[in-house]
CSV table of N, CA, C and O in Angstrom, one decimal:
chain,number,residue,atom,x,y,z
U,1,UNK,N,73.9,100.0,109.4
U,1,UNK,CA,75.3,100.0,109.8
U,1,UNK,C,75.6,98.7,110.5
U,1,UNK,O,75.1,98.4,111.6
U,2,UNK,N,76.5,97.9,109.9
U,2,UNK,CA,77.5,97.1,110.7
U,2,UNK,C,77.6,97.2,112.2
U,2,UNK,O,77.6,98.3,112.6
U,3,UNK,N,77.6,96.3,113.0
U,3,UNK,CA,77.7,96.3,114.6
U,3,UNK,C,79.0,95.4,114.9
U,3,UNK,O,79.4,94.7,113.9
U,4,UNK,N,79.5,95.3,115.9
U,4,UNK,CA,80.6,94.3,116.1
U,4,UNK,C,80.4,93.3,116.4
U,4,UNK,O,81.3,92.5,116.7
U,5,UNK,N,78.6,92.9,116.5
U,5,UNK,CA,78.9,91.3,116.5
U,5,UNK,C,78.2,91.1,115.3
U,5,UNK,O,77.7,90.0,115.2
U,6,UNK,N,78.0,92.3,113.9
U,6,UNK,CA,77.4,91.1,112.8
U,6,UNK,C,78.8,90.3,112.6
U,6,UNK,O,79.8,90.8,112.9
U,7,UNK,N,78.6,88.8,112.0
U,7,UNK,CA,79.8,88.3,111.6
U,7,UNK,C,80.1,89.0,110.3
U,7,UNK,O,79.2,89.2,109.4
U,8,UNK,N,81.7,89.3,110.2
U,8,UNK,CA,82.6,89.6,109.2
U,8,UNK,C,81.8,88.7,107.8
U,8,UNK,O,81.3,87.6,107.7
U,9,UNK,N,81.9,89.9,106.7
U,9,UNK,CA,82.0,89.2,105.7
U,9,UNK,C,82.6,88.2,104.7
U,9,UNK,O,83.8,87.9,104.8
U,10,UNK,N,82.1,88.0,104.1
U,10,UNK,CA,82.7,86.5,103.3
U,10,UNK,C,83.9,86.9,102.6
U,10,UNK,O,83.6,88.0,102.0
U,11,UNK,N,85.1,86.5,102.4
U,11,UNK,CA,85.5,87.3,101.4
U,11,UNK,C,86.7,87.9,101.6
U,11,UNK,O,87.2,87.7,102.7
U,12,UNK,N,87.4,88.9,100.7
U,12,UNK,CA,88.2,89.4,100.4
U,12,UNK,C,87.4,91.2,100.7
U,12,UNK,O,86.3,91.6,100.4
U,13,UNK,N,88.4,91.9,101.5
U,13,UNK,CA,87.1,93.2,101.8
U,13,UNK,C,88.0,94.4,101.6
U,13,UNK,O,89.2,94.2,101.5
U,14,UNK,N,87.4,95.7,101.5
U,14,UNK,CA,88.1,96.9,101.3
U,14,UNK,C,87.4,97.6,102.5
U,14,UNK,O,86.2,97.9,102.2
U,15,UNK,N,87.9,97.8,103.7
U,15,UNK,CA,87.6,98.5,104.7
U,15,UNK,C,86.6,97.3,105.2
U,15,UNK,O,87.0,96.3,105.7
U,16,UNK,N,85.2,97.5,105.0
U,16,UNK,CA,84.1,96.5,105.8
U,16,UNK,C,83.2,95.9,104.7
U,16,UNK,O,82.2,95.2,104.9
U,17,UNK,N,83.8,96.3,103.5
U,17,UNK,CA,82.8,96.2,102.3
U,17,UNK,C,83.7,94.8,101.6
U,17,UNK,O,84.9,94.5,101.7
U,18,UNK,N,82.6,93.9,100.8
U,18,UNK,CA,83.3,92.9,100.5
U,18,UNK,C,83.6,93.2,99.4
U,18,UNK,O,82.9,94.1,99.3
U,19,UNK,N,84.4,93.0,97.9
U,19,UNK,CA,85.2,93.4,97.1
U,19,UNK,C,84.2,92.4,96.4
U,19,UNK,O,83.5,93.2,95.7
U,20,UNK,N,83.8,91.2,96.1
U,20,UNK,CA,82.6,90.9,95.2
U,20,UNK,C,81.4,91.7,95.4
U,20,UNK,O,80.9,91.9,94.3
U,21,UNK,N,80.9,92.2,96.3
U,21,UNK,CA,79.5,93.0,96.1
U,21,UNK,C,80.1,94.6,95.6
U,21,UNK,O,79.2,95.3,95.1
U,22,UNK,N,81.3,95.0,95.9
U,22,UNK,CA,81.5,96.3,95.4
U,22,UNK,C,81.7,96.5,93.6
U,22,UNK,O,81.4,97.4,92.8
U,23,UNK,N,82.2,95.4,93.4
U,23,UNK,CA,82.8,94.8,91.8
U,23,UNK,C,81.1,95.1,91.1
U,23,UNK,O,80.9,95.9,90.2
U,24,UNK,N,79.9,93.9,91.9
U,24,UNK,CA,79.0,93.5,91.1
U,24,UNK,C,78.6,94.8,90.9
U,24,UNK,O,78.4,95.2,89.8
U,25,UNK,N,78.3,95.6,92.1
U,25,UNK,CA,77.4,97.1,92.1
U,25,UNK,C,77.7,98.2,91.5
U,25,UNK,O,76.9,99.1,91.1
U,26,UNK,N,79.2,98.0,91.3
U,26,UNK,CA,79.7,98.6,90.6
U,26,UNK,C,79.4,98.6,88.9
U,26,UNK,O,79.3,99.5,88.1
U,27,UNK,N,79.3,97.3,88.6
U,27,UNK,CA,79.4,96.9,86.8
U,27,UNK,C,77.7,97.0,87.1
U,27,UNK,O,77.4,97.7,86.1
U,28,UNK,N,76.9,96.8,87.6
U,28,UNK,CA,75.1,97.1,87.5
U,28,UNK,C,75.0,98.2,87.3
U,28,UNK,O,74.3,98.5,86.3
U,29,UNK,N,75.3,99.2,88.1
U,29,UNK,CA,75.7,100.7,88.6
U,29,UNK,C,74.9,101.2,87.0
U,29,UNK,O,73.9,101.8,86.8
U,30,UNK,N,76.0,100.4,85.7
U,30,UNK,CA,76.6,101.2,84.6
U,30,UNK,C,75.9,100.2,83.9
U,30,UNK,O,76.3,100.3,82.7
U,31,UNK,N,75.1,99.3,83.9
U,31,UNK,CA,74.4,98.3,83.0
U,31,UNK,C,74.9,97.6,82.0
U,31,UNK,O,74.5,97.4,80.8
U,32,UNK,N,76.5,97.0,83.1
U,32,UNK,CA,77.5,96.4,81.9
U,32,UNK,C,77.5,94.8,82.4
U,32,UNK,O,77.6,94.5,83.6
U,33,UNK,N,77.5,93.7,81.2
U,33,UNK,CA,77.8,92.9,81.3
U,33,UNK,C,79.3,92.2,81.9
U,33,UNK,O,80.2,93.1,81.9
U,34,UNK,N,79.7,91.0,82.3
U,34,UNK,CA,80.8,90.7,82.8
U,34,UNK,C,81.8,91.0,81.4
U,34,UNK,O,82.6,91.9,81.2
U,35,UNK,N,81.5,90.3,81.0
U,35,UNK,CA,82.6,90.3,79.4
U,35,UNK,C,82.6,91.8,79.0
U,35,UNK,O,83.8,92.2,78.7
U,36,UNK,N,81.5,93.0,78.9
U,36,UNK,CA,81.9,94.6,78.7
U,36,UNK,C,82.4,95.1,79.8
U,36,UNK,O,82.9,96.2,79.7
U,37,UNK,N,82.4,94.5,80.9
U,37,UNK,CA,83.4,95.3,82.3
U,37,UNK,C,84.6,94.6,82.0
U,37,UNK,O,85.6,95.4,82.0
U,38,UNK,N,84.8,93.5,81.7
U,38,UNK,CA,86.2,92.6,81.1
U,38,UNK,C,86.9,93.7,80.5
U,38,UNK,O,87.9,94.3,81.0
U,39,UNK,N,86.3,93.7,79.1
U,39,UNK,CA,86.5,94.8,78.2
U,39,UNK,C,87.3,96.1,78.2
U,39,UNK,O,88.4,96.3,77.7
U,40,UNK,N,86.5,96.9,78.9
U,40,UNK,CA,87.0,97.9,79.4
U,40,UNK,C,87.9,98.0,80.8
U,40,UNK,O,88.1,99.2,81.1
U,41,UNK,N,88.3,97.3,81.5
U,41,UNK,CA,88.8,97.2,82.2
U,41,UNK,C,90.3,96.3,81.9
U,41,UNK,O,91.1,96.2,82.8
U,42,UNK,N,90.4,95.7,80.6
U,42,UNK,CA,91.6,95.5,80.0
U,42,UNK,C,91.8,94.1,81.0
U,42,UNK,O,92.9,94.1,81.5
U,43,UNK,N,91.1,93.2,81.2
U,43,UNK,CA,90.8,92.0,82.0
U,43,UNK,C,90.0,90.5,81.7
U,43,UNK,O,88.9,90.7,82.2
U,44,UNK,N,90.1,89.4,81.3
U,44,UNK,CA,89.2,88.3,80.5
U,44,UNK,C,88.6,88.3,81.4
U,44,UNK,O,89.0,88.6,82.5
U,45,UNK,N,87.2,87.9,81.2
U,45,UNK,CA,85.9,88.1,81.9
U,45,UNK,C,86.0,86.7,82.7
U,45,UNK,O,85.2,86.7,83.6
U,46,UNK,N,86.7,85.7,82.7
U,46,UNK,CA,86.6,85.1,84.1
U,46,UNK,C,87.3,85.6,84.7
U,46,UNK,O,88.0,84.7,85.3
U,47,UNK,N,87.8,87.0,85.1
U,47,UNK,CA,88.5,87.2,86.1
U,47,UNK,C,87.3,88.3,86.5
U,47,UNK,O,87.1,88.7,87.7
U,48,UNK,N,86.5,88.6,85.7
U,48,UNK,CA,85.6,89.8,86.5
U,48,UNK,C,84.5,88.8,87.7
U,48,UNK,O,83.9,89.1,88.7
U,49,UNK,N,84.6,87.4,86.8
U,49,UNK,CA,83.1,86.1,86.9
U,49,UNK,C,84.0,86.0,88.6
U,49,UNK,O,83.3,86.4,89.6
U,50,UNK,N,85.3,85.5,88.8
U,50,UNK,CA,86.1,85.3,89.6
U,50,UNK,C,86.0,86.1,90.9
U,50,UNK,O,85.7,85.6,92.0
U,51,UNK,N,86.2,87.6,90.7
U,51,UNK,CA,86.1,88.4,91.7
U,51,UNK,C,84.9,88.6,92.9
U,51,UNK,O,84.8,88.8,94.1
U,52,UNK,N,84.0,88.5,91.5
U,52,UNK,CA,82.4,88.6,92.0
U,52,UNK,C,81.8,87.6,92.6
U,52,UNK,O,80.8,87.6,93.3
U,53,UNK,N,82.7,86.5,92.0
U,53,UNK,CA,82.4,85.1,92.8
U,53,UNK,C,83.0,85.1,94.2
U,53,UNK,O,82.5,84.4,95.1
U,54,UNK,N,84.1,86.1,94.4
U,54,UNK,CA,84.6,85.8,95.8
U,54,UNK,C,85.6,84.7,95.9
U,54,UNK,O,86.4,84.6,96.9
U,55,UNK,N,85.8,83.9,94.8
U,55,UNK,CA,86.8,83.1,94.6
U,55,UNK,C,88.6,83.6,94.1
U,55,UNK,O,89.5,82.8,94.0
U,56,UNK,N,88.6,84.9,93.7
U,56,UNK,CA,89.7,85.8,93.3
U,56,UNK,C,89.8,86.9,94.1
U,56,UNK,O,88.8,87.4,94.4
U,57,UNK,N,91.0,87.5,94.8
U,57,UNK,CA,91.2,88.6,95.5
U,57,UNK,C,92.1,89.6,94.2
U,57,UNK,O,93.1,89.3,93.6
U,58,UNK,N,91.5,90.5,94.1
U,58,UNK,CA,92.2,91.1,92.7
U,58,UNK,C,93.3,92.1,93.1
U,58,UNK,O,92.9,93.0,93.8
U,59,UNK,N,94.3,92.2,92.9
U,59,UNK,CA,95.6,93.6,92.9
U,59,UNK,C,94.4,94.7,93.2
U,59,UNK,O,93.2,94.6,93.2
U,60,UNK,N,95.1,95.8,93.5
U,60,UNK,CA,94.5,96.9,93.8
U,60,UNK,C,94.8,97.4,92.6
U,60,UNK,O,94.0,98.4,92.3
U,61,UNK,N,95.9,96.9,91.3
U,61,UNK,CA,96.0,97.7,90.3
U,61,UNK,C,94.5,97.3,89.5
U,61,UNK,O,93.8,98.1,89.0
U,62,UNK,N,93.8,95.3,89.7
U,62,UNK,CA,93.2,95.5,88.9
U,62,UNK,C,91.7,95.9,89.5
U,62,UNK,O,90.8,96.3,88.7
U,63,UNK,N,91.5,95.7,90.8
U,63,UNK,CA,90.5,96.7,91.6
U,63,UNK,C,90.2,98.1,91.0
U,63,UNK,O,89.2,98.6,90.6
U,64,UNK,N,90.9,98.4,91.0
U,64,UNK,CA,90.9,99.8,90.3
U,64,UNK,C,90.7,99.8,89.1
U,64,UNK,O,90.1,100.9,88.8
U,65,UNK,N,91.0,99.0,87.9
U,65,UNK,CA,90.6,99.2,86.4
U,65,UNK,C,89.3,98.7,86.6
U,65,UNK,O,88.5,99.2,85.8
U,66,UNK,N,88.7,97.6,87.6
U,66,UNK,CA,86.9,97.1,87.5
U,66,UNK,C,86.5,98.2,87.7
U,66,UNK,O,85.7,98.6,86.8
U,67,UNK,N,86.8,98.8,88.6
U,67,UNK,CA,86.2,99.8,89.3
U,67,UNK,C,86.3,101.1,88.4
U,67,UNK,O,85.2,101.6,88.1
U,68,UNK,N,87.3,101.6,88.0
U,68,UNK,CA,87.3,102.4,86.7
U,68,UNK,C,86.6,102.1,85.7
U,68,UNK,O,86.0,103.1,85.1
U,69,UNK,N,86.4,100.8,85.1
U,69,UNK,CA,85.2,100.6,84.0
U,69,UNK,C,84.2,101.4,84.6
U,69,UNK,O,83.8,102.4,83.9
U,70,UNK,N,83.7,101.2,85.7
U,70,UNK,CA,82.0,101.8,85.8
U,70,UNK,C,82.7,103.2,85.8
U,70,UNK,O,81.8,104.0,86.0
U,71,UNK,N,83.5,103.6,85.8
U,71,UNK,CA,83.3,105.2,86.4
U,71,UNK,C,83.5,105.7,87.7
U,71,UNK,O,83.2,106.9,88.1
U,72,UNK,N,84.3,104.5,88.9
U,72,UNK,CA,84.3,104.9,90.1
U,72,UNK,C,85.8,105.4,90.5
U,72,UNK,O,86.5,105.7,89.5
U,73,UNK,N,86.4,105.4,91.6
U,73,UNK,CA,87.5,105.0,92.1
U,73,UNK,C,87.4,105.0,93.6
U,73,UNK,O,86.5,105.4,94.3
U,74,UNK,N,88.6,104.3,93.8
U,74,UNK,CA,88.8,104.6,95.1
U,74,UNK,C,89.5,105.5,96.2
U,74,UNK,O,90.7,105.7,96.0
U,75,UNK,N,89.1,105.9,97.0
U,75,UNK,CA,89.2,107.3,97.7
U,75,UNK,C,89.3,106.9,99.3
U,75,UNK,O,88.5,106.0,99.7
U,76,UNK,N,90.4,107.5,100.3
U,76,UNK,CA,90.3,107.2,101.7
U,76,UNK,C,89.5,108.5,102.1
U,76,UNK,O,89.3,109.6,101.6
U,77,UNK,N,89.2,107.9,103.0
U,77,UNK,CA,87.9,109.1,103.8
U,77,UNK,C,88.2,108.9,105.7
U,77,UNK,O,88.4,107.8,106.2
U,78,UNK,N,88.2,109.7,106.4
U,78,UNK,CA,88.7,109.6,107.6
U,78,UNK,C,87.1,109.4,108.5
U,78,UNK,O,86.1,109.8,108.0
U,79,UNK,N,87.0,108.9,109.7
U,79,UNK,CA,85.8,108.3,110.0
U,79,UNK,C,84.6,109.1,109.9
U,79,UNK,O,83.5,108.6,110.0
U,80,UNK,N,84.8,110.9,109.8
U,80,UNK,CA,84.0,111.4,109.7
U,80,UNK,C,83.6,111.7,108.0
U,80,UNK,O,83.0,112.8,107.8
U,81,UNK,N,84.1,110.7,106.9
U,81,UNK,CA,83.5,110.9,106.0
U,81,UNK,C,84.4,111.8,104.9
U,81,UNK,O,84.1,111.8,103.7
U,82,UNK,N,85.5,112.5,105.3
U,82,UNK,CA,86.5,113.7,104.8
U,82,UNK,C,87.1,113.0,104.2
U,82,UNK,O,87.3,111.9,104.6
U,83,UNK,N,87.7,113.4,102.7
U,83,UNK,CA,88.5,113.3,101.8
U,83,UNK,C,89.9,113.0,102.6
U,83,UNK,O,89.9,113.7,103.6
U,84,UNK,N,91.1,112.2,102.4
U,84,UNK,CA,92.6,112.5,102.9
U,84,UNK,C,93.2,112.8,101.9
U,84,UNK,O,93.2,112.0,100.9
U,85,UNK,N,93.7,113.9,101.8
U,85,UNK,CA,94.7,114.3,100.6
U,85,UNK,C,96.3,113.6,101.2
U,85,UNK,O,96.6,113.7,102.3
U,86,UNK,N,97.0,113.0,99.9
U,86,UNK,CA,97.9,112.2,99.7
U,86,UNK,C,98.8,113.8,100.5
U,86,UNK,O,98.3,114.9,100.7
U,87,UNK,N,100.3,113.3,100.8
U,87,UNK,CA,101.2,113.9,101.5
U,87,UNK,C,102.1,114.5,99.7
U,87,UNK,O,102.5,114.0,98.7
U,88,UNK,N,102.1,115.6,100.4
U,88,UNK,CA,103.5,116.0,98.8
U,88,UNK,C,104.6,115.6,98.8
U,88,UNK,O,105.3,116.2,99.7
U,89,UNK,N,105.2,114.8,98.2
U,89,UNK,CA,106.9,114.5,97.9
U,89,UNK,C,107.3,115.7,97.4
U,89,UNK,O,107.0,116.5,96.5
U,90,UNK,N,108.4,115.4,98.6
U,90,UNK,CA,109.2,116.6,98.8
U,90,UNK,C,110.9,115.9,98.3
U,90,UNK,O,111.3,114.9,98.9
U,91,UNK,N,111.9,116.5,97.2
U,91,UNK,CA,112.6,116.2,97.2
U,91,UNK,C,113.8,116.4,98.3
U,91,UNK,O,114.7,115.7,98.6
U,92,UNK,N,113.5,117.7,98.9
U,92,UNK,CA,114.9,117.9,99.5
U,92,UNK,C,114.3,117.6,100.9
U,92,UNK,O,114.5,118.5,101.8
U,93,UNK,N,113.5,116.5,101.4
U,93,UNK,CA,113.3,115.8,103.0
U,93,UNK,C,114.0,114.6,102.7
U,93,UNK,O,114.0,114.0,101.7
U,94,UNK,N,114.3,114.4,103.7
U,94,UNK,CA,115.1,112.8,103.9
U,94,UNK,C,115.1,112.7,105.4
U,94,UNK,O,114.8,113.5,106.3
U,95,UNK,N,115.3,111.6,105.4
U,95,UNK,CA,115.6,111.2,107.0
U,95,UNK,C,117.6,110.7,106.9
U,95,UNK,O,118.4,110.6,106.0
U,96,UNK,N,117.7,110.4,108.5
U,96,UNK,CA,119.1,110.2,108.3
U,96,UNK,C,119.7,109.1,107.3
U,96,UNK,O,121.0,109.0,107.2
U,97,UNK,N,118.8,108.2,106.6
U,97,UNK,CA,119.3,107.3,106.1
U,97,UNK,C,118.9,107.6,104.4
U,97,UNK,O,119.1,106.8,103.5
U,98,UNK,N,118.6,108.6,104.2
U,98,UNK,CA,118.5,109.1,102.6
U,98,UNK,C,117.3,109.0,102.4
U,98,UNK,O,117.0,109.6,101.4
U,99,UNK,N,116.1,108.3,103.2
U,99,UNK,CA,114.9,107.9,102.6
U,99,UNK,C,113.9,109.4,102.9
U,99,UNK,O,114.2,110.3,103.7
U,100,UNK,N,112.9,109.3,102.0
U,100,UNK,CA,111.4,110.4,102.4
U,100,UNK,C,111.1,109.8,103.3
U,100,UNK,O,110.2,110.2,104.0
């Protein structure tokens, strides 16, 4: 476990985790090459080479399609580890100015 004085990692990160080592572990995970995580992820393989290099910060849309190639996604979890379920849209809440 992380302490507050390791130094921050390198990078572009999702919570404390750096987004090239979740990318790489992710496409090993599933014993896929860069160009077959490309592939399936609807992405040219120097953007997967990019990510993993730490030299690219990717959208969360295309975070999610790497990350969907292997089979994963992403999920919030509250510090004890628990699922957050998304809030239901509700059509008839508004606030005073028309918004949810």
């Amino acid at each position: 476990m992380a302490s507050a004085l390791d130094p921050p990692p390198p990078g572009p990160t999702v919570g404390r985790f750096p987004i090239a080592g979740l990318v790489r572990r992710a496409r090993r995970i599933v014993r896929l090459s860069q160009h077959q995580m490309a592939r399936f992820a609807k992405v040219s393989p120097s953007t997967v080479g990019r990510v993993e290099a730490g030299s690219l910060t990717p959208s969360m849309a295309v975070l999610e399609r790497l990350l969907g190639a292997a089979g994963l996604y992403l999920t919030v979890v509250d510090q004890n580890g628990r699922l957050v379920q998304p809030m239901a849209d509700r059509e008839d809440v508004h606030d005073g100015a028309g918004r949810r």
